[in-house]
GROMACS .gro file of C-alpha atoms in nm:
model
  458
    1MET     CA    1  -0.036   2.862  -1.561
    2GLU     CA    2  -0.275   2.577  -1.488
    3LEU     CA    3  -0.461   2.609  -1.158
    4PRO     CA    4  -0.393   2.331  -0.903
    5TYR     CA    5  -0.660   2.084  -0.799
    6ILE     CA    6  -0.854   2.169  -0.483
    7GLU     CA    7  -1.090   1.963  -0.268
    8PRO     CA    8  -1.455   2.001  -0.371
    9TYR     CA    9  -1.559   2.109  -0.021
   10LYS     CA   10  -1.471   2.354   0.256
   11ILE     CA   11  -1.437   2.289   0.631
   12LYS     CA   12  -1.736   2.391   0.843
   13MET     CA   13  -1.645   2.247   1.183
   14VAL     CA   14  -1.317   2.150   1.350
   15GLU     CA   15  -1.221   1.911   1.630
   16ALA     CA   16  -0.913   1.971   1.847
   17ILE     CA   17  -0.622   1.726   1.821
   18GLN     CA   18  -0.457   1.626   2.147
   19THR     CA   19  -0.079   1.654   2.177
   20SER     CA   20   0.147   1.420   2.375
   21THR     CA   21   0.511   1.327   2.431
   22ILE     CA   22   0.704   1.013   2.338
   23ASN     CA   23   0.733   0.917   2.705
   24GLN     CA   24   0.359   0.950   2.752
   25ARG     CA   25   0.292   0.736   2.446
   26LYS     CA   26   0.534   0.468   2.566
   27LYS     CA   27   0.339   0.442   2.891
   28TRP     CA   28   0.001   0.445   2.716
   29ILE     CA   29   0.083   0.170   2.465
   30ALA     CA   30   0.235  -0.047   2.739
   31ALA     CA   31  -0.081  -0.003   2.947
   32ALA     CA   32  -0.282  -0.100   2.636
   33LYS     CA   33  -0.084  -0.428   2.620
   34TYR     CA   34   0.071  -0.308   2.293
   35ASN     CA   35  -0.267  -0.325   2.119
   36LEU     CA   36  -0.340  -0.007   1.924
   37PHE     CA   37  -0.714  -0.079   1.937
   38LYS     CA   38  -0.703  -0.033   2.316
   39LEU     CA   39  -0.572   0.323   2.309
   40SER     CA   40  -0.810   0.604   2.399
   41SER     CA   41  -0.875   0.849   2.116
   42ASP     CA   42  -0.727   1.137   2.317
   43GLN     CA   43  -0.399   0.942   2.328
   44VAL     CA   44  -0.379   0.955   1.947
   45ARG     CA   45  -0.258   1.250   1.742
   46ILE     CA   46  -0.352   1.135   1.391
   47ASP     CA   47  -0.584   0.836   1.372
   48LEU     CA   48  -0.536   0.609   1.071
   49LEU     CA   49  -0.656   0.292   1.244
   50THR     CA   50  -0.950   0.268   1.005
   51ASP     CA   51  -1.156   0.462   0.755
   52SER     CA   52  -1.468   0.285   0.883
   53GLY     CA   53  -1.718   0.531   1.027
   54THR     CA   54  -1.445   0.787   1.104
   55GLY     CA   55  -1.503   1.037   0.823
   56ALA     CA   56  -1.681   1.372   0.813
   57MET     CA   57  -2.042   1.394   0.694
   58SER     CA   58  -2.162   1.669   0.462
   59ASP     CA   59  -2.402   1.952   0.547
   60LYS     CA   60  -2.672   1.773   0.350
   61GLN     CA   61  -2.621   1.459   0.553
   62TRP     CA   62  -2.644   1.653   0.878
   63ALA     CA   63  -2.961   1.818   0.752
   64GLU     CA   64  -3.107   1.473   0.689
   65ILE     CA   65  -3.026   1.381   1.051
   66MET     CA   66  -3.287   1.637   1.160
   67LEU     CA   67  -3.547   1.482   0.929
   68GLY     CA   68  -3.506   1.130   1.066
   69ASP     CA   69  -3.827   0.934   1.111
   70GLU     CA   70  -3.780   0.708   1.413
   71SER     CA   71  -4.096   0.502   1.360
   72TYR     CA   72  -4.039   0.136   1.451
   73ALA     CA   73  -4.212   0.013   1.137
   74GLY     CA   74  -4.263   0.179   0.800
   75SER     CA   75  -4.024   0.470   0.863
   76SER     CA   76  -4.005   0.726   0.582
   77SER     CA   77  -3.628   0.731   0.638
   78TYR     CA   78  -3.624   0.359   0.558
   79GLU     CA   79  -3.817   0.426   0.239
   80LYS     CA   80  -3.565   0.693   0.133
   81LEU     CA   81  -3.277   0.452   0.190
   82GLU     CA   82  -3.454   0.161   0.021
   83GLN     CA   83  -3.521   0.369  -0.292
   84THR     CA   84  -3.161   0.493  -0.299
   85VAL     CA   85  -3.009   0.144  -0.262
   86LYS     CA   86  -3.235   0.003  -0.534
   87GLN     CA   87  -3.157   0.295  -0.765
   88ILE     CA   88  -2.778   0.272  -0.721
   89THR     CA   89  -2.731  -0.107  -0.704
   90GLY     CA   90  -3.020  -0.234  -0.915
   91PHE     CA   91  -3.103  -0.504  -0.658
   92PRO     CA   92  -3.477  -0.547  -0.594
   93PHE     CA   93  -3.448  -0.655  -0.228
   94PHE     CA   94  -3.293  -0.455   0.055
   95ILE     CA   95  -3.236  -0.524   0.427
   96PRO     CA   96  -3.078  -0.266   0.662
   97THR     CA   97  -2.829  -0.374   0.930
   98HIS     CA   98  -2.630  -0.178   1.186
   99GLN     CA   99  -2.295  -0.235   1.009
  100GLY     CA  100  -2.110  -0.459   0.763
  101ARG     CA  101  -2.027  -0.748   0.992
  102ALA     CA  102  -2.391  -0.760   1.092
  103ALA     CA  103  -2.484  -0.791   0.724
  104GLU     CA  104  -2.234  -1.079   0.696
  105ASN     CA  105  -2.381  -1.244   1.004
  106VAL     CA  106  -2.733  -1.234   0.863
  107LEU     CA  107  -2.644  -1.344   0.508
  108PHE     CA  108  -2.402  -1.616   0.617
  109SER     CA  109  -2.655  -1.749   0.866
  110ALA     CA  110  -2.883  -1.808   0.571
  111LEU     CA  111  -2.621  -1.948   0.331
  112VAL     CA  112  -2.314  -2.094   0.506
  113LYS     CA  113  -2.307  -2.428   0.689
  114LYS     CA  114  -2.044  -2.657   0.843
  115GLY     CA  115  -1.799  -2.797   0.589
  116ASP     CA  116  -1.868  -2.536   0.321
  117ILE     CA  117  -1.595  -2.373   0.113
  118VAL     CA  118  -1.613  -1.998   0.038
  119PRO     CA  119  -1.356  -1.887  -0.223
  120GLY     CA  120  -1.279  -1.519  -0.267
  121ASN     CA  121  -1.010  -1.252  -0.295
  122SER     CA  122  -0.833  -1.212   0.040
  123HIS     CA  123  -1.140  -1.216   0.265
  124PHE     CA  124  -1.166  -0.932   0.515
  125ASP     CA  125  -1.109  -1.021   0.882
  126THR     CA  126  -1.475  -1.020   0.989
  127THR     CA  127  -1.573  -1.207   0.672
  128LYS     CA  128  -1.328  -1.486   0.741
  129GLY     CA  129  -1.433  -1.484   1.107
  130HIS     CA  130  -1.801  -1.535   1.024
  131ILE     CA  131  -1.713  -1.815   0.781
  132GLU     CA  132  -1.485  -1.998   1.024
  133PHE     CA  133  -1.726  -1.945   1.314
  134ARG     CA  134  -1.968  -2.162   1.114
  135LYS     CA  135  -1.700  -2.434   1.072
  136ALA     CA  136  -1.660  -2.349   0.704
  137THR     CA  137  -1.340  -2.257   0.519
  138ALA     CA  138  -1.244  -1.935   0.341
  139ILE     CA  139  -0.994  -1.988   0.057
  140ASP     CA  140  -0.798  -1.701  -0.096
  141CYS     CA  141  -0.800  -1.698  -0.477
  142THR     CA  142  -0.641  -1.357  -0.535
  143ILE     CA  143  -0.402  -1.332  -0.831
  144ASP     CA  144  -0.034  -1.385  -0.743
  145GLU     CA  145   0.061  -1.031  -0.848
  146ALA     CA  146  -0.118  -0.901  -0.537
  147PHE     CA  147   0.152  -1.045  -0.312
  148ASP     CA  148   0.443  -0.853  -0.463
  149THR     CA  149   0.421  -0.491  -0.350
  150THR     CA  150   0.647  -0.373  -0.634
  151VAL     CA  151   0.440  -0.514  -0.923
  152GLN     CA  152   0.247  -0.242  -1.108
  153HIS     CA  153  -0.073  -0.434  -1.182
  154PRO     CA  154  -0.378  -0.204  -1.211
  155PHE     CA  155  -0.621  -0.456  -1.059
  156LYS     CA  156  -0.443  -0.654  -0.788
  157GLY     CA  157  -0.776  -0.742  -0.630
  158ASN     CA  158  -0.866  -0.973  -0.921
  159LEU     CA  159  -0.952  -1.337  -0.863
  160ASP     CA  160  -0.752  -1.610  -1.036
  161ILE     CA  161  -0.999  -1.822  -1.235
  162SER     CA  162  -0.758  -2.117  -1.240
  163LYS     CA  163  -0.750  -2.115  -0.860
  164LEU     CA  164  -1.130  -2.115  -0.851
  165GLU     CA  165  -1.135  -2.405  -1.096
  166LYS     CA  166  -0.901  -2.609  -0.875
  167ILE     CA  167  -1.125  -2.553  -0.574
  168VAL     CA  168  -1.431  -2.675  -0.763
  169GLN     CA  169  -1.243  -2.980  -0.888
  170LYS     CA  170  -1.119  -3.062  -0.538
  171HIS     CA  171  -1.433  -2.991  -0.333
  172SER     CA  172  -1.721  -2.989  -0.592
  173ALA     CA  173  -1.955  -2.699  -0.663
  174GLU     CA  174  -2.210  -2.834  -0.415
  175LYS     CA  175  -1.976  -2.750  -0.127
  176ILE     CA  176  -1.952  -2.385  -0.236
  177PRO     CA  177  -2.253  -2.177  -0.121
  178PHE     CA  178  -2.117  -1.874  -0.308
  179VAL     CA  179  -1.804  -1.706  -0.440
  180LEU     CA  180  -1.725  -1.375  -0.271
  181ILE     CA  181  -1.560  -1.075  -0.440
  182THR     CA  182  -1.440  -0.798  -0.208
  183ILE     CA  183  -1.441  -0.457  -0.380
  184THR     CA  184  -1.195  -0.304  -0.325
  185CYS     CA  185  -0.986  -0.583  -0.172
  186ASN     CA  186  -0.882  -0.445   0.167
  187SER     CA  187  -0.656  -0.727   0.289
  188ALA     CA  188  -0.454  -0.717  -0.035
  189GLY     CA  189  -0.382  -0.347   0.004
  190GLY     CA  190  -0.709  -0.178  -0.092
  191GLN     CA  191  -0.671  -0.311  -0.445
  192PRO     CA  192  -0.951  -0.288  -0.704
  193VAL     CA  193  -1.115  -0.561  -0.913
  194SER     CA  194  -1.158  -0.500  -1.287
  195MET     CA  195  -1.491  -0.521  -1.465
  196GLN     CA  196  -1.338  -0.781  -1.694
  197ASN     CA  197  -1.250  -0.999  -1.396
  198ILE     CA  198  -1.596  -0.953  -1.245
  199LYS     CA  199  -1.745  -1.073  -1.574
  200GLN     CA  200  -1.508  -1.371  -1.582
  201VAL     CA  201  -1.597  -1.475  -1.228
  202HIS     CA  202  -1.965  -1.428  -1.312
  203GLN     CA  203  -1.931  -1.660  -1.614
  204PHE     CA  204  -1.744  -1.913  -1.401
  205CYS     CA  205  -2.015  -1.907  -1.134
  206LYS     CA  206  -2.291  -1.924  -1.394
  207TYR     CA  207  -2.130  -2.232  -1.554
  208TYR     CA  208  -2.107  -2.414  -1.219
  209LYS     CA  209  -2.438  -2.273  -1.089
  210ILE     CA  210  -2.269  -2.110  -0.791
  211PRO     CA  211  -2.407  -1.779  -0.660
  212LEU     CA  212  -2.178  -1.474  -0.667
  213TYR     CA  213  -2.183  -1.214  -0.389
  214PHE     CA  214  -1.991  -0.892  -0.329
  215ASP     CA  215  -1.842  -0.752  -0.010
  216SER     CA  216  -1.912  -0.395  -0.120
  217ALA     CA  217  -1.775  -0.171   0.155
  218ARG     CA  218  -1.569   0.029  -0.096
  219PHE     CA  219  -1.767  -0.033  -0.414
  220ALA     CA  220  -1.758   0.332  -0.524
  221GLU     CA  221  -1.380   0.347  -0.496
  222ASN     CA  222  -1.364   0.027  -0.703
  223ALA     CA  223  -1.582   0.192  -0.969
  224TYR     CA  224  -1.346   0.492  -0.974
  225PHE     CA  225  -1.052   0.265  -1.056
  226ILE     CA  226  -1.249   0.095  -1.333
  227LYS     CA  227  -1.328   0.437  -1.480
  228THR     CA  228  -0.969   0.560  -1.460
  229ARG     CA  229  -0.774   0.240  -1.532
  230GLU     CA  230  -0.986   0.008  -1.750
  231ALA     CA  231  -1.037   0.050  -2.122
  232GLY     CA  232  -1.388   0.144  -2.232
  233TYR     CA  233  -1.505   0.307  -1.907
  234ALA     CA  234  -1.350   0.655  -1.912
  235LYS     CA  235  -1.670   0.819  -2.040
  236LYS     CA  236  -1.908   0.628  -1.813
  237THR     CA  237  -2.031   0.782  -1.488
  238ILE     CA  238  -1.953   0.622  -1.155
  239LYS     CA  239  -2.320   0.537  -1.108
  240GLU     CA  240  -2.330   0.363  -1.446
  241ILE     CA  241  -2.022   0.158  -1.361
  242VAL     CA  242  -2.164   0.067  -1.019
  243LYS     CA  243  -2.489  -0.052  -1.175
  244GLU     CA  244  -2.294  -0.265  -1.424
  245MET     CA  245  -2.074  -0.417  -1.152
  246PHE     CA  246  -2.370  -0.526  -0.945
  247SER     CA  247  -2.557  -0.663  -1.248
  248PHE     CA  248  -2.317  -0.959  -1.244
  249SER     CA  249  -2.382  -1.042  -0.879
  250ASP     CA  250  -2.657  -1.223  -0.687
  251GLY     CA  251  -2.625  -0.992  -0.389
  252MET     CA  252  -2.405  -0.782  -0.168
  253THR     CA  253  -2.319  -0.700   0.190
  254MET     CA  254  -2.231  -0.342   0.272
  255SER     CA  255  -2.048  -0.169   0.553
  256ALA     CA  256  -2.193   0.178   0.498
  257LYS     CA  257  -1.928   0.320   0.731
  258LYS     CA  258  -1.696   0.328   0.429
  259ASP     CA  259  -1.847   0.428   0.094
  260GLY     CA  260  -2.177   0.518   0.258
  261LEU     CA  261  -2.002   0.815   0.423
  262VAL     CA  262  -2.174   0.761   0.758
  263ASN     CA  263  -2.058   0.680   1.110
  264MET     CA  264  -2.280   0.374   1.150
  265GLY     CA  265  -2.485   0.154   0.920
  266GLY     CA  266  -2.491  -0.130   0.672
  267PHE     CA  267  -2.722  -0.334   0.454
  268ILE     CA  268  -2.779  -0.642   0.240
  269ALA     CA  269  -2.911  -0.616  -0.116
  270LEU     CA  270  -3.028  -0.924  -0.307
  271LYS     CA  271  -3.177  -1.063  -0.628
  272ASN     CA  272  -3.312  -1.395  -0.500
  273PRO     CA  273  -3.650  -1.366  -0.322
  274GLU     CA  274  -3.596  -1.695  -0.135
  275VAL     CA  275  -3.262  -1.577   0.009
  276TYR     CA  276  -3.429  -1.247   0.098
  277THR     CA  277  -3.707  -1.426   0.288
  278SER     CA  278  -3.454  -1.637   0.478
  279CYS     CA  279  -3.241  -1.333   0.563
  280ILE     CA  280  -3.542  -1.143   0.698
  281THR     CA  281  -3.587  -1.405   0.969
  282TYR     CA  282  -3.224  -1.381   1.080
  283ASN     CA  283  -3.232  -1.002   1.057
  284ILE     CA  284  -3.525  -0.985   1.298
  285ILE     CA  285  -3.342  -1.219   1.537
  286TYR     CA  286  -3.006  -1.041   1.528
  287GLU     CA  287  -3.071  -0.684   1.417
  288GLY     CA  288  -3.427  -0.559   1.444
  289PHE     CA  289  -3.745  -0.521   1.243
  290VAL     CA  290  -3.710  -0.526   0.865
  291THR     CA  291  -3.760  -0.149   0.825
  292TYR     CA  292  -3.481  -0.044   1.058
  293GLY     CA  293  -3.250  -0.344   1.109
  294GLY     CA  294  -3.038  -0.192   1.385
  295MET     CA  295  -3.027   0.160   1.237
  296SER     CA  296  -3.199   0.474   1.360
  297GLY     CA  297  -3.413   0.667   1.112
  298ARG     CA  298  -3.173   0.963   1.113
  299ASP     CA  299  -2.880   0.737   1.024
  300MET     CA  300  -3.077   0.579   0.739
  301GLY     CA  301  -3.150   0.926   0.603
  302ALA     CA  302  -2.785   1.030   0.625
  303LEU     CA  303  -2.684   0.708   0.449
  304ALA     CA  304  -2.928   0.771   0.164
  305VAL     CA  305  -2.757   1.105   0.101
  306GLY     CA  306  -2.408   0.959   0.156
  307LEU     CA  307  -2.456   0.690  -0.109
  308GLN     CA  308  -2.547   0.956  -0.363
  309GLU     CA  309  -2.246   1.170  -0.271
  310ALA     CA  310  -2.002   0.877  -0.269
  311THR     CA  311  -2.094   0.780  -0.625
  312GLU     CA  312  -2.003   1.120  -0.770
  313PHE     CA  313  -1.670   1.146  -0.952
  314SER     CA  314  -1.568   1.478  -0.794
  315TYR     CA  315  -1.586   1.333  -0.443
  316LEU     CA  316  -1.401   1.014  -0.539
  317GLN     CA  317  -1.131   1.205  -0.725
  318SER     CA  318  -1.063   1.417  -0.418
  319ARG     CA  319  -1.068   1.117  -0.187
  320ILE     CA  320  -0.835   0.898  -0.390
  321GLN     CA  321  -0.599   1.181  -0.489
  322GLN     CA  322  -0.545   1.249  -0.119
  323VAL     CA  323  -0.454   0.885  -0.055
  324HIS     CA  324  -0.224   0.882  -0.358
  325TYR     CA  325  -0.054   1.204  -0.250
  326LEU     CA  326   0.057   1.033   0.070
  327GLY     CA  327   0.173   0.730  -0.127
  328GLU     CA  328   0.377   0.941  -0.366
  329ARG     CA  329   0.541   1.128  -0.078
  330LEU     CA  330   0.644   0.799   0.082
  331ILE     CA  331   0.780   0.665  -0.247
  332THR     CA  332   0.983   0.984  -0.287
  333LEU     CA  333   1.121   0.933   0.063
  334GLY     CA  334   1.223   0.575  -0.023
  335VAL     CA  335   0.967   0.402   0.199
  336PRO     CA  336   0.845   0.059   0.072
  337VAL     CA  337   0.468   0.055   0.019
  338GLN     CA  338   0.213  -0.154  -0.170
  339GLN     CA  339   0.191  -0.036  -0.532
  340PRO     CA  340  -0.009   0.075  -0.713
  341PHE     CA  341  -0.187   0.263  -0.437
  342GLY     CA  342  -0.539   0.160  -0.342
  343GLY     CA  343  -0.840   0.378  -0.276
  344HIS     CA  344  -0.867   0.417   0.100
  345ALA     CA  345  -0.523   0.357   0.249
  346ILE     CA  346  -0.150   0.334   0.199
  347TYR     CA  347   0.007   0.005   0.311
  348LEU     CA  348   0.364  -0.009   0.443
  349ASP     CA  349   0.550  -0.324   0.341
  350ALA     CA  350   0.676  -0.447   0.679
  351ASN     CA  351   0.866  -0.738   0.521
  352LYS     CA  352   1.093  -0.483   0.353
  353PHE     CA  353   1.067  -0.217   0.623
  354VAL     CA  354   1.178  -0.427   0.924
  355PRO     CA  355   1.306  -0.762   0.792
  356ASN     CA  356   1.536  -0.792   1.096
  357ILE     CA  357   1.234  -0.866   1.316
  358PRO     CA  358   1.135  -1.234   1.277
  359LYS     CA  359   0.787  -1.290   1.136
  360GLU     CA  360   0.713  -1.501   1.446
  361GLU     CA  361   0.754  -1.182   1.649
  362TYR     CA  362   0.486  -0.995   1.450
  363ARG     CA  363   0.700  -0.749   1.255
  364ALA     CA  364   0.406  -0.549   1.115
  365GLN     CA  365   0.264  -0.497   1.463
  366ALA     CA  366   0.608  -0.393   1.587
  367LEU     CA  367   0.631  -0.135   1.309
  368ALA     CA  368   0.284   0.003   1.385
  369ILE     CA  369   0.371   0.037   1.754
  370GLU     CA  370   0.698   0.218   1.680
  371LEU     CA  371   0.516   0.460   1.448
  372TYR     CA  372   0.270   0.540   1.727
  373ILE     CA  373   0.539   0.588   1.994
  374SER     CA  374   0.750   0.814   1.774
  375SER     CA  375   0.472   1.032   1.631
  376GLY     CA  376   0.131   0.961   1.786
  377ILE     CA  377   0.001   0.815   1.458
  378ARG     CA  378  -0.226   0.516   1.507
  379SER     CA  379  -0.228   0.266   1.221
  380VAL     CA  380  -0.321  -0.104   1.207
  381GLU     CA  381  -0.142  -0.431   1.138
  382ILE     CA  382  -0.260  -0.631   0.837
  383GLY     CA  383  -0.036  -0.930   0.893
  384THR     CA  384   0.009  -1.240   1.105
  385ILE     CA  385  -0.192  -1.121   1.404
  386LEU     CA  386  -0.488  -1.035   1.182
  387ALA     CA  387  -0.444  -1.358   0.981
  388ASP     CA  388  -0.516  -1.543   1.307
  389ARG     CA  389  -0.460  -1.913   1.371
  390ASP     CA  390  -0.559  -2.208   1.157
  391PRO     CA  391  -0.889  -2.325   1.310
  392ILE     CA  392  -0.775  -2.691   1.301
  393THR     CA  393  -0.403  -2.688   1.384
  394ARG     CA  394  -0.417  -2.365   1.590
  395ASN     CA  395  -0.082  -2.267   1.441
  396ASN     CA  396  -0.021  -1.910   1.329
  397ARG     CA  397  -0.104  -1.839   0.966
  398TYR     CA  398   0.178  -1.639   0.810
  399PRO     CA  399   0.050  -1.435   0.515
  400LYS     CA  400   0.270  -1.356   0.218
  401LEU     CA  401   0.232  -0.986   0.293
  402GLU     CA  402   0.301  -0.823   0.630
  403LEU     CA  403   0.146  -0.479   0.603
  404VAL     CA  404   0.079  -0.174   0.816
  405ARG     CA  405  -0.232   0.004   0.690
  406LEU     CA  406  -0.263   0.382   0.702
  407ALA     CA  407  -0.637   0.425   0.642
  408LEU     CA  408  -0.737   0.786   0.572
  409PRO     CA  409  -1.076   0.892   0.711
  410ARG     CA  410  -1.289   1.059   0.445
  411ARG     CA  411  -1.292   1.441   0.428
  412THR     CA  412  -1.106   1.462   0.761
  413TYR     CA  413  -0.735   1.545   0.733
  414THR     CA  414  -0.556   1.819   0.537
  415LEU     CA  415  -0.234   1.840   0.337
  416SER     CA  416  -0.030   1.941   0.642
  417HIS     CA  417  -0.149   1.627   0.824
  418LEU     CA  418  -0.031   1.416   0.530
  419GLU     CA  419   0.309   1.587   0.541
  420TYR     CA  420   0.337   1.509   0.911
  421ILE     CA  421   0.250   1.144   0.845
  422ALA     CA  422   0.504   1.113   0.564
  423ILE     CA  423   0.792   1.263   0.761
  424ALA     CA  424   0.705   1.060   1.072
  425ILE     CA  425   0.721   0.737   0.869
  426LYS     CA  426   1.047   0.846   0.705
  427ASN     CA  427   1.198   0.903   1.051
  428VAL     CA  428   1.103   0.551   1.158
  429TYR     CA  429   1.236   0.411   0.831
  430ASP     CA  430   1.572   0.581   0.888
  431THR     CA  431   1.609   0.391   1.219
  432ARG     CA  432   1.479   0.058   1.088
  433ASN     CA  433   1.811  -0.125   1.131
  434GLU     CA  434   1.791  -0.070   1.505
  435ALA     CA  435   1.481  -0.294   1.521
  436LYS     CA  436   1.580  -0.648   1.622
  437LYS     CA  437   1.298  -0.776   1.841
  438GLY     CA  438   0.921  -0.777   1.822
  439TYR     CA  439   0.643  -0.905   2.046
  440ASN     CA  440   0.498  -1.219   2.201
  441ILE     CA  441   0.126  -1.291   2.241
  442HIS     CA  442   0.035  -1.288   2.610
  443TRP     CA  443  -0.340  -1.347   2.560
  444GLU     CA  444  -0.569  -1.382   2.260
  445ALA     CA  445  -0.933  -1.449   2.180
  446PRO     CA  446  -1.016  -1.775   1.996
  447ILE     CA  447  -1.130  -1.587   1.683
  448MET     CA  448  -1.064  -1.239   1.535
  449ARG     CA  449  -0.792  -1.197   1.796
  450HIS     CA  450  -0.643  -0.874   1.660
  451PHE     CA  451  -0.915  -0.658   1.815
  452THR     CA  452  -0.840  -0.760   2.174
  453VAL     CA  453  -0.498  -0.936   2.169
  454GLU     CA  454  -0.253  -0.859   2.450
  455LEU     CA  455   0.121  -0.858   2.378
  456ASP     CA  456   0.450  -0.862   2.565
  457LYS     CA  457   0.748  -0.671   2.431
  458LEU     CA  458   1.055  -0.890   2.377
   0.00000   0.00000   0.00000
C-alpha cells in the first residue's frame, strides 16, 4: 500500500484558539459595524482573513532573528537579503520596504503620474488604490475565462493580448508607464499566469517600448503551477522557473508577508539603474535609509531564509495541497467555488451561493458575515465593497465575480481545522435560501474603503 503524503515539517509551538458562542459573535460583529477587519483576533476561531504575514516561520528563520544586525547603515542582515534577492530573482538592484504596499508607493511615485493608464490582470486592492490616488487609471485585461468560476482553465490569471492592444490603440503607448502582471492573480481567485503568457506580454511590451513589472507577492506559488501545469517545465526546479519568469520583467514589487514567509517586510527589485536611483529618493522619504527601508535587521535575516524555503518544491507542494484539499472537500459538499483552485486560498462564488441577496446589498460581504456568525471563521469579501467606487462618477463598481476568500495562513492550520471549515461552509450553504437581505454602507473612506467601511444590516 502506498504511503500517504505528509507535511514536510512538524509543529514546535502552539497558540491557543479562543472559543465563543453564536450570540457572542452576533454582538461582536454588530459592534464592529459588520466589518470583519474590525474584529479582535480573540473574537475569531479560525482566521482566514488573509495569508499576509499570518503564517508560521521555521526554526531556521527564528534562529536568524537572533542574528539580526540592527545597524542603521550597512547592516549585514541587509547584505544577506540583498544577495538572496539577487540570486533568486536575477535583478541587479534591490530596495527593502516594510511591506508590499510600501513598495508600490515608492515605485509608483517614481513612475505613475496623473492621466496615466496602467493595464494589468485584476489589480490587487492596494495596487489599484495607489494608481487611482495618483489620478491614473487601472484597467483590467484578464482573460474572460477568469470570470466564470466553472471553467477549468489552468492559467486564469493570464492577460488578454487583444485587450492590451485595444488600450494602446485608444490611449497610446506614451500614456502607459508600465504593464503590471500580478503573480498569482489574487483578485481573480489566486489564479496563476503561464510562462507562455508572460513571454507574450513581454513581446508586446518590447514592441511598444513599454516597461513590464510584476506584483510578485505569490511568485513562488505561480512558479509551482507552471511546473505542474505547463508543458516543458516539469523537470525544472522552482528556482529555475522563478529566474526565467523574472527575466522577462523590468522589475517587481514584493509583499514578503506572502511568499517571503515572514510577518512583515517587502522589497522592490529592478533592472533599470535610472528607475533605481529615482526610487531610492522616494524610499528614503517614505520608508527609511536604503539599507533597511522600514525593516529591522532581524526581519531582513528571516526574509532571506524565507525566500529560500518558499522556492523549494517540497514546501510549495505541501502548501498548495492543503489549499486544494479544502477546495475538493467543498466541491464534494456541493459548494460553488472558483475552479481550478489557486495557490493561497479557496474562493466561494457568492453569485451562486446567495443569488437572492441583491448585488447592491453586498452579497459577498453578507455571506462572509454569516460564515463568521455561524462558525467563528473570519474570511474576506472580494467583491463590490473591495472594488470600491469609480473615482469620477463615485458610483459602485460591480465586478463580474462576487467572491468570499478563504486565505490559508502558511504552515498554520491542520487537517481537522480544514474539516471544520468545510462543514461550517456546508451548513451555511444548506440555509442559503433563507438569505434575502444584505447590508447598506453607513460610512466609507474615499479610497480602499473595505478596510474601514461601516455597514448597517438591512
